XYZ file of C-alpha atoms in Angstrom:
518
model
C 0.203 -20.143 51.863
C -1.588 -17.200 50.231
C 1.690 -15.320 49.842
C 3.369 -18.373 48.331
C 0.521 -18.806 45.850
C 0.723 -15.165 44.805
C 4.471 -15.411 44.332
C 4.025 -18.524 42.233
C 1.370 -16.802 40.127
C 3.591 -13.775 39.613
C 6.503 -16.016 38.643
C 4.368 -17.927 36.150
C 3.079 -14.679 34.662
C 6.616 -13.318 34.318
C 7.798 -16.572 32.776
C 4.908 -16.540 30.298
C 5.605 -12.974 29.199
C 9.312 -13.727 28.924
C 8.547 -16.732 26.730
C 6.233 -14.699 24.526
C 8.777 -11.963 24.064
C 11.813 -14.212 23.851
C 14.053 -13.596 20.904
C 17.662 -13.382 19.940
C 19.826 -12.370 17.036
C 22.349 -14.446 15.159
C 25.533 -13.373 13.414
C 24.805 -13.029 9.704
C 26.936 -11.338 7.058
C 25.033 -8.341 5.700
C 26.130 -7.771 2.124
C 25.870 -4.524 0.177
C 23.709 -4.925 -2.946
C 22.889 -2.523 -5.766
C 20.483 -2.574 -8.680
C 21.258 -3.808 -12.161
C 23.166 -1.222 -14.195
C 21.058 0.385 -16.979
C 23.234 -0.983 -19.852
C 22.815 -4.491 -18.434
C 19.121 -3.897 -17.882
C 18.621 -3.094 -21.547
C 20.028 -6.497 -22.483
C 17.192 -8.306 -20.674
C 13.891 -9.192 -22.337
C 11.972 -6.641 -20.250
C 14.653 -4.025 -20.861
C 14.451 -4.624 -24.587
C 10.642 -4.428 -24.584
C 10.794 -1.147 -22.695
C 13.476 0.231 -25.022
C 11.469 -0.661 -28.124
C 8.428 1.152 -26.734
C 10.472 4.191 -25.653
C 12.463 4.491 -28.866
C 9.291 5.346 -30.772
C 8.371 8.160 -28.368
C 9.795 11.629 -27.662
C 8.853 11.463 -23.962
C 11.210 9.853 -21.443
C 8.647 7.759 -19.552
C 5.649 5.512 -20.161
C 2.822 4.866 -17.699
C -0.197 2.603 -17.236
C -2.811 2.496 -14.466
C -3.913 -0.740 -12.817
C -7.181 -0.413 -10.903
C -8.457 -3.970 -11.326
C -7.028 -6.248 -8.634
C -6.819 -9.421 -10.698
C -5.037 -7.588 -13.495
C -2.645 -6.053 -10.960
C -1.726 -9.492 -9.670
C -1.371 -10.914 -13.176
C 1.136 -8.173 -14.000
C 3.171 -8.984 -10.897
C 3.132 -12.710 -11.639
C 4.194 -11.897 -15.183
C 7.098 -9.742 -14.021
C 8.399 -12.566 -11.815
C 8.216 -14.944 -14.766
C 9.740 -12.505 -17.274
C 12.614 -11.125 -15.173
C 16.008 -12.498 -16.164
C 18.448 -10.766 -13.833
C 16.900 -9.015 -10.812
C 13.645 -8.639 -8.902
C 13.318 -6.034 -6.150
C 10.145 -6.038 -4.040
C 9.394 -3.628 -1.195
C 6.198 -3.966 0.835
C 4.651 -2.905 4.111
C 2.518 -6.014 4.670
C 3.001 -9.636 3.668
C -0.204 -11.610 4.098
C -0.622 -15.364 3.977
C -3.055 -16.286 1.224
C -3.257 -17.812 -2.228
C -1.682 -14.833 -3.988
C 1.242 -14.573 -1.565
C 1.888 -18.311 -1.724
C 1.959 -18.161 -5.512
C 4.347 -15.184 -5.401
C 6.724 -16.995 -3.034
C 6.633 -20.112 -5.200
C 7.348 -18.111 -8.355
C 10.173 -16.246 -6.621
C 11.860 -19.572 -5.898
C 11.397 -20.603 -9.529
C 12.912 -17.321 -10.696
C 15.864 -17.750 -8.327
C 16.459 -21.252 -9.683
C 16.720 -19.665 -13.134
C 19.465 -17.321 -11.876
C 17.397 -14.236 -10.991
C 18.602 -12.363 -7.915
C 15.622 -11.636 -5.673
C 15.567 -8.967 -2.969
C 12.483 -8.807 -0.739
C 12.244 -5.971 1.795
C 9.324 -6.127 4.257
C 8.469 -3.814 7.111
C 9.026 -5.768 10.315
C 5.442 -5.285 11.514
C 4.228 -6.690 8.202
C 6.426 -9.750 8.648
C 5.053 -10.646 12.102
C 4.364 -14.375 12.269
C 6.044 -15.004 8.899
C 9.653 -15.084 10.087
C 10.245 -18.798 9.664
C 8.822 -18.866 6.151
C 10.780 -15.789 5.105
C 13.999 -17.183 6.568
C 13.410 -20.415 4.621
C 12.879 -18.379 1.470
C 16.063 -16.447 2.150
C 18.076 -19.653 2.522
C 18.135 -19.897 -1.283
C 21.505 -18.522 -2.459
C 19.835 -16.143 -4.930
C 17.106 -14.846 -2.598
C 17.721 -12.198 0.050
C 15.069 -11.133 2.570
C 15.388 -8.190 4.933
C 13.011 -6.689 7.502
C 12.849 -2.959 8.161
C 12.976 -1.390 11.617
C 13.008 -4.803 13.338
C 12.582 -5.931 16.905
C 14.369 -9.077 18.011
C 11.532 -10.061 20.366
C 7.817 -10.751 20.056
C 8.133 -11.899 16.455
C 5.801 -14.871 16.407
C 2.448 -13.144 16.850
C 0.971 -9.651 16.824
C 0.034 -9.713 20.543
C 3.582 -10.257 21.893
C 4.841 -7.901 19.209
C 2.589 -5.144 20.558
C 3.764 -5.920 24.091
C 7.374 -5.732 22.969
C 6.717 -2.406 21.236
C 5.723 -0.831 24.552
C 9.423 -0.657 25.431
C 10.019 1.820 22.610
C 6.632 3.009 21.323
C 8.040 6.022 19.466
C 10.261 3.913 17.244
C 7.688 1.200 16.687
C 5.015 3.738 15.720
C 7.111 4.652 12.668
C 6.976 2.179 9.794
C 8.231 1.636 6.251
C 4.975 1.969 4.311
C 6.580 1.857 0.833
C 5.235 -0.406 -1.929
C 7.534 -0.889 -4.915
C 8.280 -3.593 -7.492
C 11.176 -3.316 -9.937
C 12.021 -6.029 -12.495
C 15.411 -5.981 -14.245
C 15.614 -2.249 -13.484
C 13.362 -1.847 -16.532
C 9.746 -1.973 -15.304
C 8.491 -0.612 -11.976
C 5.189 -0.633 -10.092
C 4.262 1.878 -7.396
C 0.932 2.270 -5.661
C -1.114 1.224 -2.665
C -1.060 -2.570 -2.895
C 0.678 -4.712 -0.298
C 1.084 -8.467 -0.705
C -2.176 -10.119 0.363
C -5.352 -11.531 -1.169
C -7.499 -8.518 -0.278
C -5.363 -6.283 -2.521
C -5.906 -8.446 -5.610
C -9.639 -9.250 -5.485
C -8.772 -12.737 -4.199
C -10.526 -12.586 -0.819
C -14.058 -13.973 -0.726
C -15.165 -11.753 2.158
C -13.521 -8.348 1.817
C -11.320 -6.675 -0.797
C -9.707 -3.309 -1.380
C -10.264 -1.015 -4.336
C -6.689 0.004 -5.080
C -4.477 1.548 -7.736
C -1.021 0.885 -9.185
C 1.077 2.822 -11.646
C 3.282 0.793 -14.005
C 6.165 2.777 -15.399
C 9.073 2.368 -17.805
C 11.744 4.853 -18.842
C 14.095 7.188 -17.013
C 12.077 7.164 -13.801
C 12.701 3.434 -13.220
C 16.441 3.613 -12.357
C 15.601 6.443 -9.955
C 13.066 4.213 -8.213
C 15.746 1.523 -8.069
C 18.026 4.038 -6.363
C 15.364 4.478 -3.682
C 15.179 0.721 -3.182
C 18.970 0.483 -2.863
C 18.980 3.224 -0.233
C 16.434 1.360 1.876
C 17.993 -2.044 1.274
C 21.463 -0.943 2.362
C 20.294 1.241 5.256
C 21.140 0.103 8.771
C 17.452 -0.354 9.596
C 17.146 -3.120 6.979
C 18.322 -6.339 8.608
C 18.600 -9.890 7.196
C 15.713 -12.057 8.355
C 18.229 -14.774 9.310
C 19.383 -12.649 12.225
C 16.082 -13.362 13.949
C 15.047 -16.782 12.624
C 17.426 -19.718 12.197
C 16.589 -22.378 9.608
C 18.464 -25.188 7.873
C 20.794 -24.211 5.047
C 18.457 -25.701 2.418
C 15.160 -24.840 4.095
C 13.963 -23.337 0.827
C 13.642 -26.863 -0.621
C 11.073 -27.805 2.017
C 9.289 -24.474 1.507
C 9.228 -25.081 -2.236
C 7.672 -28.526 -1.725
C 5.129 -27.148 0.741
C 4.100 -24.352 -1.633
C 3.992 -26.680 -4.644
C 1.732 -29.157 -2.844
C -0.603 -26.395 -1.724
C -0.773 -24.842 -5.186
C -1.393 -28.238 -6.810
C -4.275 -28.863 -4.414
C -5.766 -25.455 -5.228
C -4.917 -25.250 -8.920
C -8.567 -25.425 -9.977
C -9.655 -22.387 -7.963
C -11.532 -19.778 -9.967
C -8.809 -17.236 -9.274
C -5.925 -19.369 -10.540
C -7.970 -20.562 -13.513
C -8.539 -16.957 -14.563
C -4.878 -16.154 -13.999
C -3.809 -18.898 -16.402
C -5.800 -17.198 -19.159
C -3.476 -14.191 -19.055
C -0.921 -13.952 -21.925
C 2.474 -15.284 -20.828
C 4.819 -13.634 -23.338
C 3.376 -10.116 -23.626
C 4.978 -7.128 -21.910
C 3.267 -6.091 -18.644
C 1.179 -3.369 -20.260
C -1.509 -3.211 -22.924
C -1.040 0.455 -23.787
C 1.130 3.199 -22.356
C 0.598 6.881 -21.672
C 3.659 8.982 -22.427
C 5.109 11.828 -20.434
C 7.589 12.724 -17.731
C 7.780 11.157 -14.274
C 9.528 12.138 -11.049
C 10.234 9.510 -8.397
C 9.652 10.794 -4.861
C 10.365 9.054 -1.577
C 11.059 9.717 2.070
C 14.599 9.339 3.371
C 14.963 5.787 4.737
C 16.228 7.104 8.068
C 13.027 9.085 8.672
C 11.703 6.394 11.019
C 14.857 6.509 13.159
C 14.655 10.200 14.100
C 13.112 11.284 17.364
C 10.601 14.096 17.414
C 8.435 15.386 14.592
C 10.253 16.047 11.314
C 9.847 19.289 9.399
C 7.134 18.427 6.853
C 9.081 20.247 4.145
C 11.865 17.662 4.498
C 9.444 14.798 3.829
C 7.928 13.367 0.664
C 4.989 15.708 1.232
C 7.350 18.663 1.147
C 8.941 17.457 -2.098
C 5.507 16.859 -3.614
C 4.321 20.338 -2.677
C 7.469 21.917 -4.129
C 7.085 20.017 -7.418
C 3.428 20.909 -8.049
C 1.151 23.901 -8.545
C -2.550 24.260 -7.790
C -4.577 26.757 -9.759
C -7.480 24.813 -11.252
C -8.067 21.225 -10.081
C -7.333 19.067 -7.066
C -8.576 15.474 -6.847
C -7.537 13.613 -3.743
C -8.237 9.888 -3.340
C -7.080 8.600 0.022
C -8.078 5.488 1.930
C -7.297 7.265 5.191
C -8.096 10.961 5.017
C -7.133 12.929 8.129
C -6.890 16.546 6.956
C -6.090 18.185 10.344
C -6.944 21.813 11.061
C -4.121 23.162 8.906
C -5.076 20.921 6.020
C -8.707 21.973 6.170
C -7.644 25.621 6.162
C -5.604 24.979 3.023
C -8.409 23.105 1.237
C -10.919 25.827 2.093
C -8.469 28.450 0.878
C -8.028 26.617 -2.438
C -11.782 26.275 -2.929
C -12.294 29.968 -2.213
C -9.615 30.786 -4.810
C -11.626 28.927 -7.449
C -9.780 25.593 -7.398
C -12.190 22.715 -7.978
C -11.577 20.264 -5.122
C -12.902 16.688 -5.046
C -12.105 14.233 -2.253
C -12.836 10.498 -2.355
C -12.307 8.468 0.808
C -13.921 5.612 2.743
C -17.330 5.806 4.357
C -17.633 4.823 8.002
C -19.256 1.591 6.826
C -16.400 0.741 4.469
C -13.236 1.796 6.288
C -11.110 -0.883 7.930
C -9.980 1.673 10.556
C -13.025 3.423 12.050
C -10.814 5.484 14.370
C -9.316 7.210 11.318
C -12.813 8.136 10.191
C -13.356 9.797 13.558
C -10.475 12.172 12.832
C -11.927 13.097 9.418
C -15.671 13.312 10.064
C -15.738 16.531 12.168
C -14.188 18.489 9.273
C -16.834 17.618 6.674
C -19.109 20.551 7.503
C -16.388 23.151 6.948
C -15.191 21.488 3.747
C -18.670 21.269 2.255
C -19.504 24.854 3.176
C -16.448 26.020 1.228
C -17.470 24.117 -1.892
C -15.270 21.014 -1.568
C -16.990 17.905 -2.978
C -16.925 14.814 -0.731
C -17.451 11.208 -1.839
C -17.315 8.193 0.484
C -16.935 4.678 -0.915
C -19.754 2.305 0.016
C -18.892 -1.163 1.370
C -21.347 -2.980 -0.895
C -21.357 -2.117 -4.565
C -23.804 -3.168 -7.229
C -22.451 -6.014 -9.354
C -21.281 -5.411 -12.890
C -21.190 -7.953 -15.711
C -18.068 -6.357 -17.183
C -15.148 -5.369 -15.013
C -12.555 -3.152 -16.634
C -8.967 -2.670 -15.520
C -9.777 0.997 -15.094
C -12.783 0.625 -12.816
C -12.738 1.637 -9.167
C -14.890 -1.244 -8.045
C -14.396 -4.563 -6.282
C -16.175 -7.380 -8.129
C -17.486 -10.460 -6.372
C -16.812 -9.398 -2.768
C -19.468 -8.982 -0.128
C -17.656 -5.955 1.263
C -15.034 -3.568 -0.031
C -12.948 -0.653 1.126
C -10.938 2.034 -0.605
C -7.153 1.667 -0.445
C -6.106 4.016 -3.273
C -3.560 6.784 -2.689
C -3.593 9.212 -5.616
C -3.627 12.982 -6.024
C -4.215 15.112 -9.102
C -2.560 18.547 -9.028
C -3.805 20.479 -12.093
C -2.058 18.611 -14.956
C 0.066 16.274 -12.796
C -0.829 12.966 -11.157
C 0.809 11.415 -8.103
C 0.329 7.693 -7.405
C 2.059 5.952 -4.536
C 1.800 4.672 -0.972
C 1.108 8.085 0.583
C -2.186 8.682 2.416
C -3.454 12.175 3.205
C -2.890 11.808 6.937
C -0.309 12.770 9.581
C 1.027 9.205 9.700
C 2.163 9.375 6.065
C 3.520 12.899 6.468
C 5.415 12.517 9.739
C 5.727 8.921 10.919
C 5.930 6.492 7.990
C 8.195 6.402 4.971
C 6.473 6.499 1.580
C 7.246 6.319 -2.148
C 5.479 7.297 -5.361
C 5.713 8.802 -8.835
C 4.547 12.252 -9.922
C 3.689 12.128 -13.628
C 2.828 14.739 -16.209
C 0.960 13.071 -19.065
C -2.204 14.328 -20.728
C -3.567 10.898 -21.669
C -2.679 9.419 -18.264
C -4.617 12.224 -16.617
C -7.601 11.483 -18.848
C -7.487 7.816 -17.829
C -7.353 8.860 -14.183
C -10.313 11.214 -14.653
C -12.324 8.309 -16.070
C -11.423 6.248 -13.018
C -12.530 9.085 -10.740
C -15.846 9.381 -12.580
C -16.508 5.697 -11.885
C -15.616 6.118 -8.221
C -18.035 9.035 -7.901
C -21.006 7.081 -9.243
C -23.852 6.899 -6.700
C -23.942 3.125 -7.159
C -20.404 2.969 -5.735
C -19.991 5.971 -3.406
C -22.086 8.190 -1.166
C -22.105 11.862 -2.144
C -22.005 13.768 1.146
C -23.944 17.027 0.906
C -25.388 19.722 3.143
C -29.164 19.723 3.417
C -31.205 22.912 3.650
C -31.193 22.584 7.444
C -27.376 22.516 7.463
C -27.180 18.827 8.373
C -25.186 16.207 6.469
C -26.955 13.931 4.000
C -25.637 10.872 2.133
C -26.906 10.531 -1.438
C -26.586 7.189 -3.222
C -28.229 4.875 -5.711
C -29.809 1.502 -5.024
C -31.138 -0.624 -7.903
C -31.250 2.438 -10.115
C -33.149 4.590 -7.630
C -31.626 7.619 -5.907
C -31.924 7.597 -2.123
C -30.890 9.965 0.675
C -29.805 9.098 4.207
C -30.074 11.716 6.938
C -28.005 9.711 9.445
C -24.514 8.427 8.774
C -24.656 4.708 7.964
C -22.530 2.388 10.081
C -22.781 0.052 13.049
C -22.898 1.235 16.650
C -19.419 -0.180 17.185
C -18.002 1.783 14.254
C -19.665 4.973 15.455
C -18.231 4.387 18.922
C -14.689 3.930 17.582
C -14.985 7.073 15.478
C -16.307 9.013 18.489
C -13.530 7.677 20.722
C -10.841 8.731 18.257
C -12.208 12.269 18.088
C -12.746 12.502 21.849
C -9.220 11.343 22.665
C -7.786 13.674 19.998
C -5.808 10.926 18.303
C -5.730 12.824 15.006
C -1.988 13.507 15.097
C -1.130 9.799 15.397
C -3.434 8.474 12.665
């Protein structure tokens, strides 16, 4: 009887796991798509606006920074509305919130007006969203693909993690790129995924993030990168994993419309409606020269550790010089021993080095902090300046597009990925950690523009304010101190702020030597 019961229990357990992981693929024609040709792009409204702005300038590219989350979302919503031919969107994560629902609704509207929409999502980021994305993709003008997909464990993160155990090496590597291109005329690169927390739309917790809008010669190059990923064998149509009715998009459209109608009076949507509807997606542009940089789309398919010089980091290093100034803003800063050696070497050579990252209190991944924290002593001793974003920031009556702050949220975290190399600025999806160097694919733009650099410096100055970030310093006794400002008064902490649980996770990461995988 006991043996029979055990066998039954084992069978039920096996059946449950099989059900959780169950999945299959369906035969779907995978078409080859390419971006809008530049001559055609110029005939669109956005293309014409970009051409008019560029014709008056000697430089080939124009740039604008977007630090304010609401403004960043308004620009994206505007691009969907203003595009006339094509919309290409590449993202790592696709959350389910008011901003994503509005984006999906507007994408359907754009498709009904004849705009071809291509949405490329990393497969991890699409977990649990397969049915909705397949419904979206049922529209004849909308195409959705997932990158580096698994055919099993797609409904929830738990079975997805279980399914990943079969091939952990492959599933550890992800497409981390974030890119928007409208009519091959205007592009956005930066750190923002699709989700409320990236656009100051989450009541509990938001990210301080940064986008770079660009027009000019760099845009078709960014479109080339999108085409390479879109047509790569790792990008698979969502319909291969989720079957829906041929006109499922009509039901999705009705569902989204009803939800948006019921939430039309939200403060966020009310503010969004105040944005100008016929203006180009920039207020002012900084002029200069941009270089689009990205990892090869097949990077995630290779076994073993790639040569760093063959990655985006290698291209970035080859395209820049460092003699005077390095400013590194990274949500996840894992310098590693070699990186610390290089930063110390730069500081000793007279390069002014500033690093802004998350504090233990603010980070959404405490284990990453555990791989950074042990290096602070050596960095500070060499003269590197360290700033750590605080989770709670003092409120401000005026919030500028160029401010590194998160208004209205009870907690915030840094999500910016930007690096200043002397007179050049890189903005993209790349964090200063081994994951971005070796395991994920990334994209960004390296720009040389004097006025853009000045705007970035102003952003950095805001982020370094003691009302927003801790300044980590060495006390006379050689211990770390955290300087900050509360209600106008300077204060100093002699112990690192953060809960016991966060400290434990940071300690565990360091103890288990997980640095290489973070």
